[in-house]
Amino acid sequence: MERQEALDIVKKQLNQKRYDHTIRVTDTAIALAKQYQENEKSVEMAAIFHDYAKYRDKEEMQRVIVESDLPKDLLDYHAELWHGPVGALLVQREVGITNEAILSAIHWHTTGKVHMSKIEKIVFLADYIEPGRSFPGIEEVREQAWINLDYACFMALQNTIAYLVSKQQLVYPDTVHAYNYFNKQLEELSE
Ligand code: DGI
Ligand code: FE
Ligand code: FE
């Protein structure tokens, strides 16, 4: 699928603000793909569709989770997490995307997970550092993104978990597992 066709499809699912975010995530993700020698076309598609399900009704997303093979524990956590896994399923169903690497990057873009693939890391990080974002500590992550992909993902996870904890919110287990995974991996490298 060509970029423009994909953008036209996703635009119908989003408002202007989220569409503009999607373009910035896509441009950032392609730049990261160049930096880390990942397939640019796959990264582009995953980034374009990463927030495909962002504005589906909570009830519809809940139904998709209940009726599919998606993990049911999602329902015990923040509904903000659902658009990743549900989005991966719906782009397969409604857009016909079958590439597992792309679908997985969409699925895990919010929470992260252990053993993330390069495309998963790139989409996860591009979503976090795109130029429209302003989180505390983001400048260091932006810098690190071009130096060490794993360390940048680790920092993004660290910031997100710290933010959720400060708000006394739940943290989805895979986000914690991802944090521990990168922590251990970086530790091993520095030994
Ligand atoms: O969809 P976006 O707004 O572009 O970004 P996203 O897919 O990363 O979703 C963002 C929100 O999800 C993020 O601001 C924090 C919230 N959130 C709630 N619970 C969790 C969580 N994020 C992670 N990583 N883990 C959680 O358990
Ligand atoms: Fe998202
Ligand atoms: Fe996003």
PDB file of C-alpha atoms and ligand atoms in Angstrom:
ATOM      1  CA  MET A   1       0.000   0.000   0.000  1.00  0.00           C
ATOM      2  CA  GLU A   2       1.259   3.487  -0.840  1.00  0.00           C
ATOM      3  CA  ARG A   3       1.724   6.144   1.805  1.00  0.00           C
ATOM      4  CA  GLN A   4      -1.063   8.374   0.471  1.00  0.00           C
ATOM      5  CA  GLU A   5      -3.619   5.569   0.348  1.00  0.00           C
ATOM      6  CA  ALA A   6      -2.767   4.588   3.934  1.00  0.00           C
ATOM      7  CA  LEU A   7      -2.993   8.198   5.107  1.00  0.00           C
ATOM      8  CA  ASP A   8      -6.384   8.652   3.420  1.00  0.00           C
ATOM      9  CA  ILE A   9      -7.689   5.554   5.213  1.00  0.00           C
ATOM     10  CA  VAL A  10      -6.399   6.559   8.638  1.00  0.00           C
ATOM     11  CA  LYS A  11      -7.508  10.212   8.298  1.00  0.00           C
ATOM     12  CA  LYS A  12     -11.155   9.077   8.351  1.00  0.00           C
ATOM     13  CA  GLN A  13     -10.566   7.445  11.753  1.00  0.00           C
ATOM     14  CA  LEU A  14      -8.948  10.452  13.442  1.00  0.00           C
ATOM     15  CA  ASN A  15      -9.449  14.140  14.168  1.00  0.00           C
ATOM     16  CA  GLN A  16      -7.074  16.727  12.691  1.00  0.00           C
ATOM     17  CA  LYS A  17      -4.892  16.895  15.812  1.00  0.00           C
ATOM     18  CA  ARG A  18      -4.393  13.140  15.959  1.00  0.00           C
ATOM     19  CA  TYR A  19      -3.800  12.989  12.218  1.00  0.00           C
ATOM     20  CA  ASP A  20      -1.059  15.627  12.521  1.00  0.00           C
ATOM     21  CA  HIS A  21       0.451  13.578  15.381  1.00  0.00           C
ATOM     22  CA  THR A  22       0.348  10.514  13.121  1.00  0.00           C
ATOM     23  CA  ILE A  23       2.294  12.326  10.365  1.00  0.00           C
ATOM     24  CA  ARG A  24       4.942  13.431  12.882  1.00  0.00           C
ATOM     25  CA  VAL A  25       5.220   9.914  14.324  1.00  0.00           C
ATOM     26  CA  THR A  26       5.581   8.544  10.784  1.00  0.00           C
ATOM     27  CA  ASP A  27       8.331  10.994   9.810  1.00  0.00           C
ATOM     28  CA  THR A  28      10.168  10.362  13.105  1.00  0.00           C
ATOM     29  CA  ALA A  29       9.812   6.591  12.701  1.00  0.00           C
ATOM     30  CA  ILE A  30      11.194   6.648   9.144  1.00  0.00           C
ATOM     31  CA  ALA A  31      14.189   8.686  10.324  1.00  0.00           C
ATOM     32  CA  LEU A  32      14.791   6.105  13.085  1.00  0.00           C
ATOM     33  CA  ALA A  33      14.434   3.296  10.534  1.00  0.00           C
ATOM     34  CA  LYS A  34      17.211   4.907   8.478  1.00  0.00           C
ATOM     35  CA  GLN A  35      19.378   5.359  11.558  1.00  0.00           C
ATOM     36  CA  TYR A  36      18.988   1.725  12.658  1.00  0.00           C
ATOM     37  CA  GLN A  37      18.679   0.042   9.228  1.00  0.00           C
ATOM     38  CA  GLU A  38      15.109  -1.153   9.562  1.00  0.00           C
ATOM     39  CA  ASN A  39      12.694  -1.665   6.648  1.00  0.00           C
ATOM     40  CA  GLU A  40      11.367   1.856   5.997  1.00  0.00           C
ATOM     41  CA  LYS A  41       8.192   0.746   4.255  1.00  0.00           C
ATOM     42  CA  SER A  42       7.101  -1.506   7.160  1.00  0.00           C
ATOM     43  CA  VAL A  43       7.945   1.158   9.711  1.00  0.00           C
ATOM     44  CA  GLU A  44       5.985   3.715   7.684  1.00  0.00           C
ATOM     45  CA  MET A  45       2.848   1.527   7.567  1.00  0.00           C
ATOM     46  CA  ALA A  46       3.035   0.652  11.281  1.00  0.00           C
ATOM     47  CA  ALA A  47       3.450   4.327  12.213  1.00  0.00           C
ATOM     48  CA  ILE A  48       0.623   5.500   9.954  1.00  0.00           C
ATOM     49  CA  PHE A  49      -1.801   2.991  11.498  1.00  0.00           C
ATOM     50  CA  HIS A  50      -0.500   2.985  15.092  1.00  0.00           C
ATOM     51  CA  ASP A  51      -3.422   5.065  16.463  1.00  0.00           C
ATOM     52  CA  TYR A  52      -6.037   3.700  14.030  1.00  0.00           C
ATOM     53  CA  ALA A  53      -8.415   2.651  16.853  1.00  0.00           C
ATOM     54  CA  LYS A  54      -7.778   5.670  19.124  1.00  0.00           C
ATOM     55  CA  TYR A  55     -11.295   7.060  18.745  1.00  0.00           C
ATOM     56  CA  ARG A  56     -13.371   3.893  18.744  1.00  0.00           C
ATOM     57  CA  ASP A  57     -16.009   3.790  21.480  1.00  0.00           C
ATOM     58  CA  LYS A  58     -14.915   2.200  24.700  1.00  0.00           C
ATOM     59  CA  GLU A  59     -17.797  -0.239  24.335  1.00  0.00           C
ATOM     60  CA  GLU A  60     -16.679  -1.330  20.875  1.00  0.00           C
ATOM     61  CA  MET A  61     -13.073  -1.851  22.029  1.00  0.00           C
ATOM     62  CA  GLN A  62     -14.328  -3.798  25.033  1.00  0.00           C
ATOM     63  CA  ARG A  63     -16.387  -6.008  22.731  1.00  0.00           C
ATOM     64  CA  VAL A  64     -13.407  -6.625  20.440  1.00  0.00           C
ATOM     65  CA  ILE A  65     -11.270  -7.658  23.433  1.00  0.00           C
ATOM     66  CA  VAL A  66     -13.943  -9.977  24.825  1.00  0.00           C
ATOM     67  CA  GLU A  67     -14.737 -11.632  21.490  1.00  0.00           C
ATOM     68  CA  SER A  68     -11.154 -12.020  20.214  1.00  0.00           C
ATOM     69  CA  ASP A  69      -8.007 -13.774  21.417  1.00  0.00           C
ATOM     70  CA  LEU A  70      -6.696 -10.546  22.936  1.00  0.00           C
ATOM     71  CA  PRO A  71      -5.610 -10.790  26.593  1.00  0.00           C
ATOM     72  CA  LYS A  72      -8.614 -10.200  28.845  1.00  0.00           C
ATOM     73  CA  ASP A  73      -6.480  -8.562  31.549  1.00  0.00           C
ATOM     74  CA  LEU A  74      -6.478  -5.422  29.365  1.00  0.00           C
ATOM     75  CA  LEU A  75      -9.979  -4.809  30.684  1.00  0.00           C
ATOM     76  CA  ASP A  76      -8.600  -4.456  34.234  1.00  0.00           C
ATOM     77  CA  TYR A  77      -6.321  -1.586  33.166  1.00  0.00           C
ATOM     78  CA  HIS A  78      -6.664   1.900  31.715  1.00  0.00           C
ATOM     79  CA  ALA A  79      -8.892   2.023  28.627  1.00  0.00           C
ATOM     80  CA  GLU A  80      -6.202   4.247  27.061  1.00  0.00           C
ATOM     81  CA  LEU A  81      -4.204   1.039  26.503  1.00  0.00           C
ATOM     82  CA  TRP A  82      -6.866  -0.723  24.459  1.00  0.00           C
ATOM     83  CA  HIS A  83      -6.410   1.142  21.163  1.00  0.00           C
ATOM     84  CA  GLY A  84      -3.051  -0.584  20.521  1.00  0.00           C
ATOM     85  CA  PRO A  85      -4.130  -4.246  20.616  1.00  0.00           C
ATOM     86  CA  VAL A  86      -7.595  -3.430  19.243  1.00  0.00           C
ATOM     87  CA  GLY A  87      -6.039  -1.283  16.495  1.00  0.00           C
ATOM     88  CA  ALA A  88      -3.791  -4.137  15.373  1.00  0.00           C
ATOM     89  CA  LEU A  89      -6.824  -6.399  15.104  1.00  0.00           C
ATOM     90  CA  LEU A  90      -8.980  -3.852  13.292  1.00  0.00           C
ATOM     91  CA  VAL A  91      -6.393  -2.844  10.683  1.00  0.00           C
ATOM     92  CA  GLN A  92      -6.115  -6.522   9.874  1.00  0.00           C
ATOM     93  CA  ARG A  93      -9.904  -6.896   9.649  1.00  0.00           C
ATOM     94  CA  GLU A  94     -10.847  -3.584   8.062  1.00  0.00           C
ATOM     95  CA  VAL A  95      -7.769  -2.530   6.077  1.00  0.00           C
ATOM     96  CA  GLY A  96      -6.436  -5.983   5.224  1.00  0.00           C
ATOM     97  CA  ILE A  97      -2.935  -5.539   6.621  1.00  0.00           C
ATOM     98  CA  THR A  98      -1.477  -8.994   7.318  1.00  0.00           C
ATOM     99  CA  ASN A  99       2.231  -8.303   7.917  1.00  0.00           C
ATOM    100  CA  GLU A 100       2.814  -9.628  11.449  1.00  0.00           C
ATOM    101  CA  ALA A 101       5.735  -7.310  12.159  1.00  0.00           C
ATOM    102  CA  ILE A 102       3.579  -4.287  11.348  1.00  0.00           C
ATOM    103  CA  LEU A 103       0.589  -5.593  13.327  1.00  0.00           C
ATOM    104  CA  SER A 104       2.775  -6.328  16.333  1.00  0.00           C
ATOM    105  CA  ALA A 105       4.302  -2.840  16.304  1.00  0.00           C
ATOM    106  CA  ILE A 106       0.781  -1.385  16.343  1.00  0.00           C
ATOM    107  CA  HIS A 107      -0.314  -3.801  19.080  1.00  0.00           C
ATOM    108  CA  TRP A 108       2.533  -2.959  21.477  1.00  0.00           C
ATOM    109  CA  HIS A 109       3.075   0.735  20.712  1.00  0.00           C
ATOM    110  CA  THR A 110       1.562   1.949  23.995  1.00  0.00           C
ATOM    111  CA  THR A 111       2.693  -0.591  26.584  1.00  0.00           C
ATOM    112  CA  GLY A 112       5.927  -2.000  25.211  1.00  0.00           C
ATOM    113  CA  LYS A 113       6.851  -5.606  26.052  1.00  0.00           C
ATOM    114  CA  VAL A 114       9.843  -7.881  26.560  1.00  0.00           C
ATOM    115  CA  HIS A 115      11.981  -8.893  23.566  1.00  0.00           C
ATOM    116  CA  MET A 116      10.727  -6.017  21.426  1.00  0.00           C
ATOM    117  CA  SER A 117      11.684  -6.199  17.765  1.00  0.00           C
ATOM    118  CA  LYS A 118      13.419  -3.274  16.075  1.00  0.00           C
ATOM    119  CA  ILE A 119      10.228  -2.097  14.369  1.00  0.00           C
ATOM    120  CA  GLU A 120       8.326  -2.330  17.667  1.00  0.00           C
ATOM    121  CA  LYS A 121      10.966  -0.227  19.404  1.00  0.00           C
ATOM    122  CA  ILE A 122      11.011   2.334  16.598  1.00  0.00           C
ATOM    123  CA  VAL A 123       7.244   2.887  16.585  1.00  0.00           C
ATOM    124  CA  PHE A 124       7.106   2.920  20.395  1.00  0.00           C
ATOM    125  CA  LEU A 125       9.862   5.513  20.566  1.00  0.00           C
ATOM    126  CA  ALA A 126       8.680   7.644  17.622  1.00  0.00           C
ATOM    127  CA  ASP A 127       5.269   7.916  19.309  1.00  0.00           C
ATOM    128  CA  TYR A 128       6.997   9.141  22.458  1.00  0.00           C
ATOM    129  CA  ILE A 129       9.502  11.619  20.970  1.00  0.00           C
ATOM    130  CA  GLU A 130       7.661  13.064  17.947  1.00  0.00           C
ATOM    131  CA  PRO A 131       8.244  16.858  17.829  1.00  0.00           C
ATOM    132  CA  GLY A 132       4.742  17.692  19.126  1.00  0.00           C
ATOM    133  CA  ARG A 133       5.298  15.943  22.458  1.00  0.00           C
ATOM    134  CA  SER A 134       6.376  17.664  25.656  1.00  0.00           C
ATOM    135  CA  PHE A 135       6.965  15.335  28.590  1.00  0.00           C
ATOM    136  CA  PRO A 136       9.325  15.967  31.499  1.00  0.00           C
ATOM    137  CA  GLY A 137      12.722  14.558  30.517  1.00  0.00           C
ATOM    138  CA  ILE A 138      11.828  14.168  26.840  1.00  0.00           C
ATOM    139  CA  GLU A 139      14.868  16.067  25.521  1.00  0.00           C
ATOM    140  CA  GLU A 140      17.240  13.451  26.917  1.00  0.00           C
ATOM    141  CA  VAL A 141      15.184  10.682  25.310  1.00  0.00           C
ATOM    142  CA  ARG A 142      15.192  12.590  21.994  1.00  0.00           C
ATOM    143  CA  GLU A 143      18.983  12.831  22.127  1.00  0.00           C
ATOM    144  CA  GLN A 144      19.431   9.205  23.117  1.00  0.00           C
ATOM    145  CA  ALA A 145      17.076   8.008  20.368  1.00  0.00           C
ATOM    146  CA  TRP A 146      19.795   8.612  17.755  1.00  0.00           C
ATOM    147  CA  ILE A 147      22.561   7.082  19.877  1.00  0.00           C
ATOM    148  CA  ASN A 148      21.134   3.968  21.539  1.00  0.00           C
ATOM    149  CA  LEU A 149      17.644   2.710  20.632  1.00  0.00           C
ATOM    150  CA  ASP A 150      17.397   0.393  23.651  1.00  0.00           C
ATOM    151  CA  TYR A 151      18.499   2.993  26.135  1.00  0.00           C
ATOM    152  CA  ALA A 152      16.039   5.507  24.680  1.00  0.00           C
ATOM    153  CA  CYS A 153      13.173   2.989  25.001  1.00  0.00           C
ATOM    154  CA  PHE A 154      14.263   2.296  28.559  1.00  0.00           C
ATOM    155  CA  MET A 155      14.169   6.009  29.399  1.00  0.00           C
ATOM    156  CA  ALA A 156      10.734   6.432  27.830  1.00  0.00           C
ATOM    157  CA  LEU A 157       9.423   3.485  29.871  1.00  0.00           C
ATOM    158  CA  GLN A 158      11.024   4.832  33.015  1.00  0.00           C
ATOM    159  CA  ASN A 159       9.394   8.250  32.509  1.00  0.00           C
ATOM    160  CA  THR A 160       5.983   6.758  31.712  1.00  0.00           C
ATOM    161  CA  ILE A 161       6.027   4.447  34.727  1.00  0.00           C
ATOM    162  CA  ALA A 162       7.179   7.286  37.013  1.00  0.00           C
ATOM    163  CA  TYR A 163       4.337   9.433  35.646  1.00  0.00           C
ATOM    164  CA  LEU A 164       1.730   6.717  36.192  1.00  0.00           C
ATOM    165  CA  VAL A 165       3.011   6.043  39.721  1.00  0.00           C
ATOM    166  CA  SER A 166       2.953   9.767  40.565  1.00  0.00           C
ATOM    167  CA  LYS A 167      -0.722   9.818  39.534  1.00  0.00           C
ATOM    168  CA  GLN A 168      -1.370   6.664  41.570  1.00  0.00           C
ATOM    169  CA  GLN A 169      -2.472   4.925  38.379  1.00  0.00           C
ATOM    170  CA  LEU A 170      -2.151   1.249  37.543  1.00  0.00           C
ATOM    171  CA  VAL A 171       0.818   0.158  35.445  1.00  0.00           C
ATOM    172  CA  TYR A 172       0.117  -2.593  32.912  1.00  0.00           C
ATOM    173  CA  PRO A 173       2.359  -5.633  33.648  1.00  0.00           C
ATOM    174  CA  ASP A 174       3.910  -5.684  30.163  1.00  0.00           C
ATOM    175  CA  THR A 175       5.110  -2.103  30.665  1.00  0.00           C
ATOM    176  CA  VAL A 176       6.875  -3.182  33.864  1.00  0.00           C
ATOM    177  CA  HIS A 177       8.232  -6.308  32.147  1.00  0.00           C
ATOM    178  CA  ALA A 178       9.541  -4.131  29.299  1.00  0.00           C
ATOM    179  CA  TYR A 179      11.252  -1.798  31.777  1.00  0.00           C
ATOM    180  CA  ASN A 180      12.895  -4.751  33.572  1.00  0.00           C
ATOM    181  CA  TYR A 181      13.897  -6.332  30.270  1.00  0.00           C
ATOM    182  CA  PHE A 182      15.714  -3.230  28.987  1.00  0.00           C
ATOM    183  CA  ASN A 183      17.209  -2.599  32.416  1.00  0.00           C
ATOM    184  CA  LYS A 184      18.772  -6.082  32.553  1.00  0.00           C
ATOM    185  CA  GLN A 185      19.866  -5.994  28.950  1.00  0.00           C
ATOM    186  CA  LEU A 186      21.630  -2.650  29.338  1.00  0.00           C
ATOM    187  CA  GLU A 187      23.199  -3.864  32.591  1.00  0.00           C
ATOM    188  CA  GLU A 188      24.622  -6.933  30.852  1.00  0.00           C
ATOM    189  CA  LEU A 189      26.069  -4.752  28.097  1.00  0.00           C
ATOM    190  CA  SER A 190      27.835  -2.481  30.568  1.00  0.00           C
ATOM    191  CA  GLU A 191      29.392  -5.366  32.527  1.00  0.00           C
TER     192      GLU A 191
HETATM  193  O1  DGI B   1      -2.027   7.158  21.675  1.00  0.00           O
HETATM  194  P1  DGI B   1      -1.031   8.227  22.054  1.00  0.00           P
HETATM  195  O2  DGI B   1      -1.664   9.332  22.852  1.00  0.00           O
HETATM  196  O3  DGI B   1      -0.285   8.761  20.884  1.00  0.00           O
HETATM  197  O4  DGI B   1       0.073   7.566  23.007  1.00  0.00           O
HETATM  198  P2  DGI B   1       0.058   6.119  23.701  1.00  0.00           P
HETATM  199  O5  DGI B   1      -0.447   5.095  22.760  1.00  0.00           O
HETATM  200  O6  DGI B   1       1.434   5.934  24.257  1.00  0.00           O
HETATM  201  O7  DGI B   1      -1.007   6.187  24.880  1.00  0.00           O
HETATM  202  C1  DGI B   1      -0.703   7.098  25.904  1.00  0.00           C
HETATM  203  C2  DGI B   1      -1.167   6.901  27.271  1.00  0.00           C
HETATM  204  O8  DGI B   1      -1.475   5.650  27.877  1.00  0.00           O
HETATM  205  C3  DGI B   1       0.042   7.390  28.043  1.00  0.00           C
HETATM  206  O9  DGI B   1      -0.065   8.813  28.122  1.00  0.00           O
HETATM  207  C4  DGI B   1      -0.074   6.815  29.388  1.00  0.00           C
HETATM  208  C5  DGI B   1      -1.309   5.923  29.286  1.00  0.00           C
HETATM  209  N1  DGI B   1      -1.163   4.701  30.050  1.00  0.00           N
HETATM  210  C6  DGI B   1      -2.074   4.284  30.962  1.00  0.00           C
HETATM  211  N2  DGI B   1      -1.687   3.147  31.518  1.00  0.00           N
HETATM  212  C7  DGI B   1      -0.504   2.798  30.964  1.00  0.00           C
HETATM  213  C8  DGI B   1      -0.162   3.772  30.011  1.00  0.00           C
HETATM  214  N3  DGI B   1       0.972   3.692  29.280  1.00  0.00           N
HETATM  215  C9  DGI B   1       1.782   2.607  29.486  1.00  0.00           C
HETATM  216  N4  DGI B   1       2.903   2.502  28.762  1.00  0.00           N
HETATM  217  N5  DGI B   1       1.496   1.639  30.411  1.00  0.00           N
HETATM  218  C10 DGI B   1       0.373   1.681  31.183  1.00  0.00           C
HETATM  219  O10 DGI B   1       0.128   0.796  32.010  1.00  0.00           O
HETATM  220 FE    FE B   2      -1.380   5.348  20.809  1.00  0.00          FE
HETATM  221 FE    FE B   3       0.296   7.914  19.031  1.00  0.00          FE
END
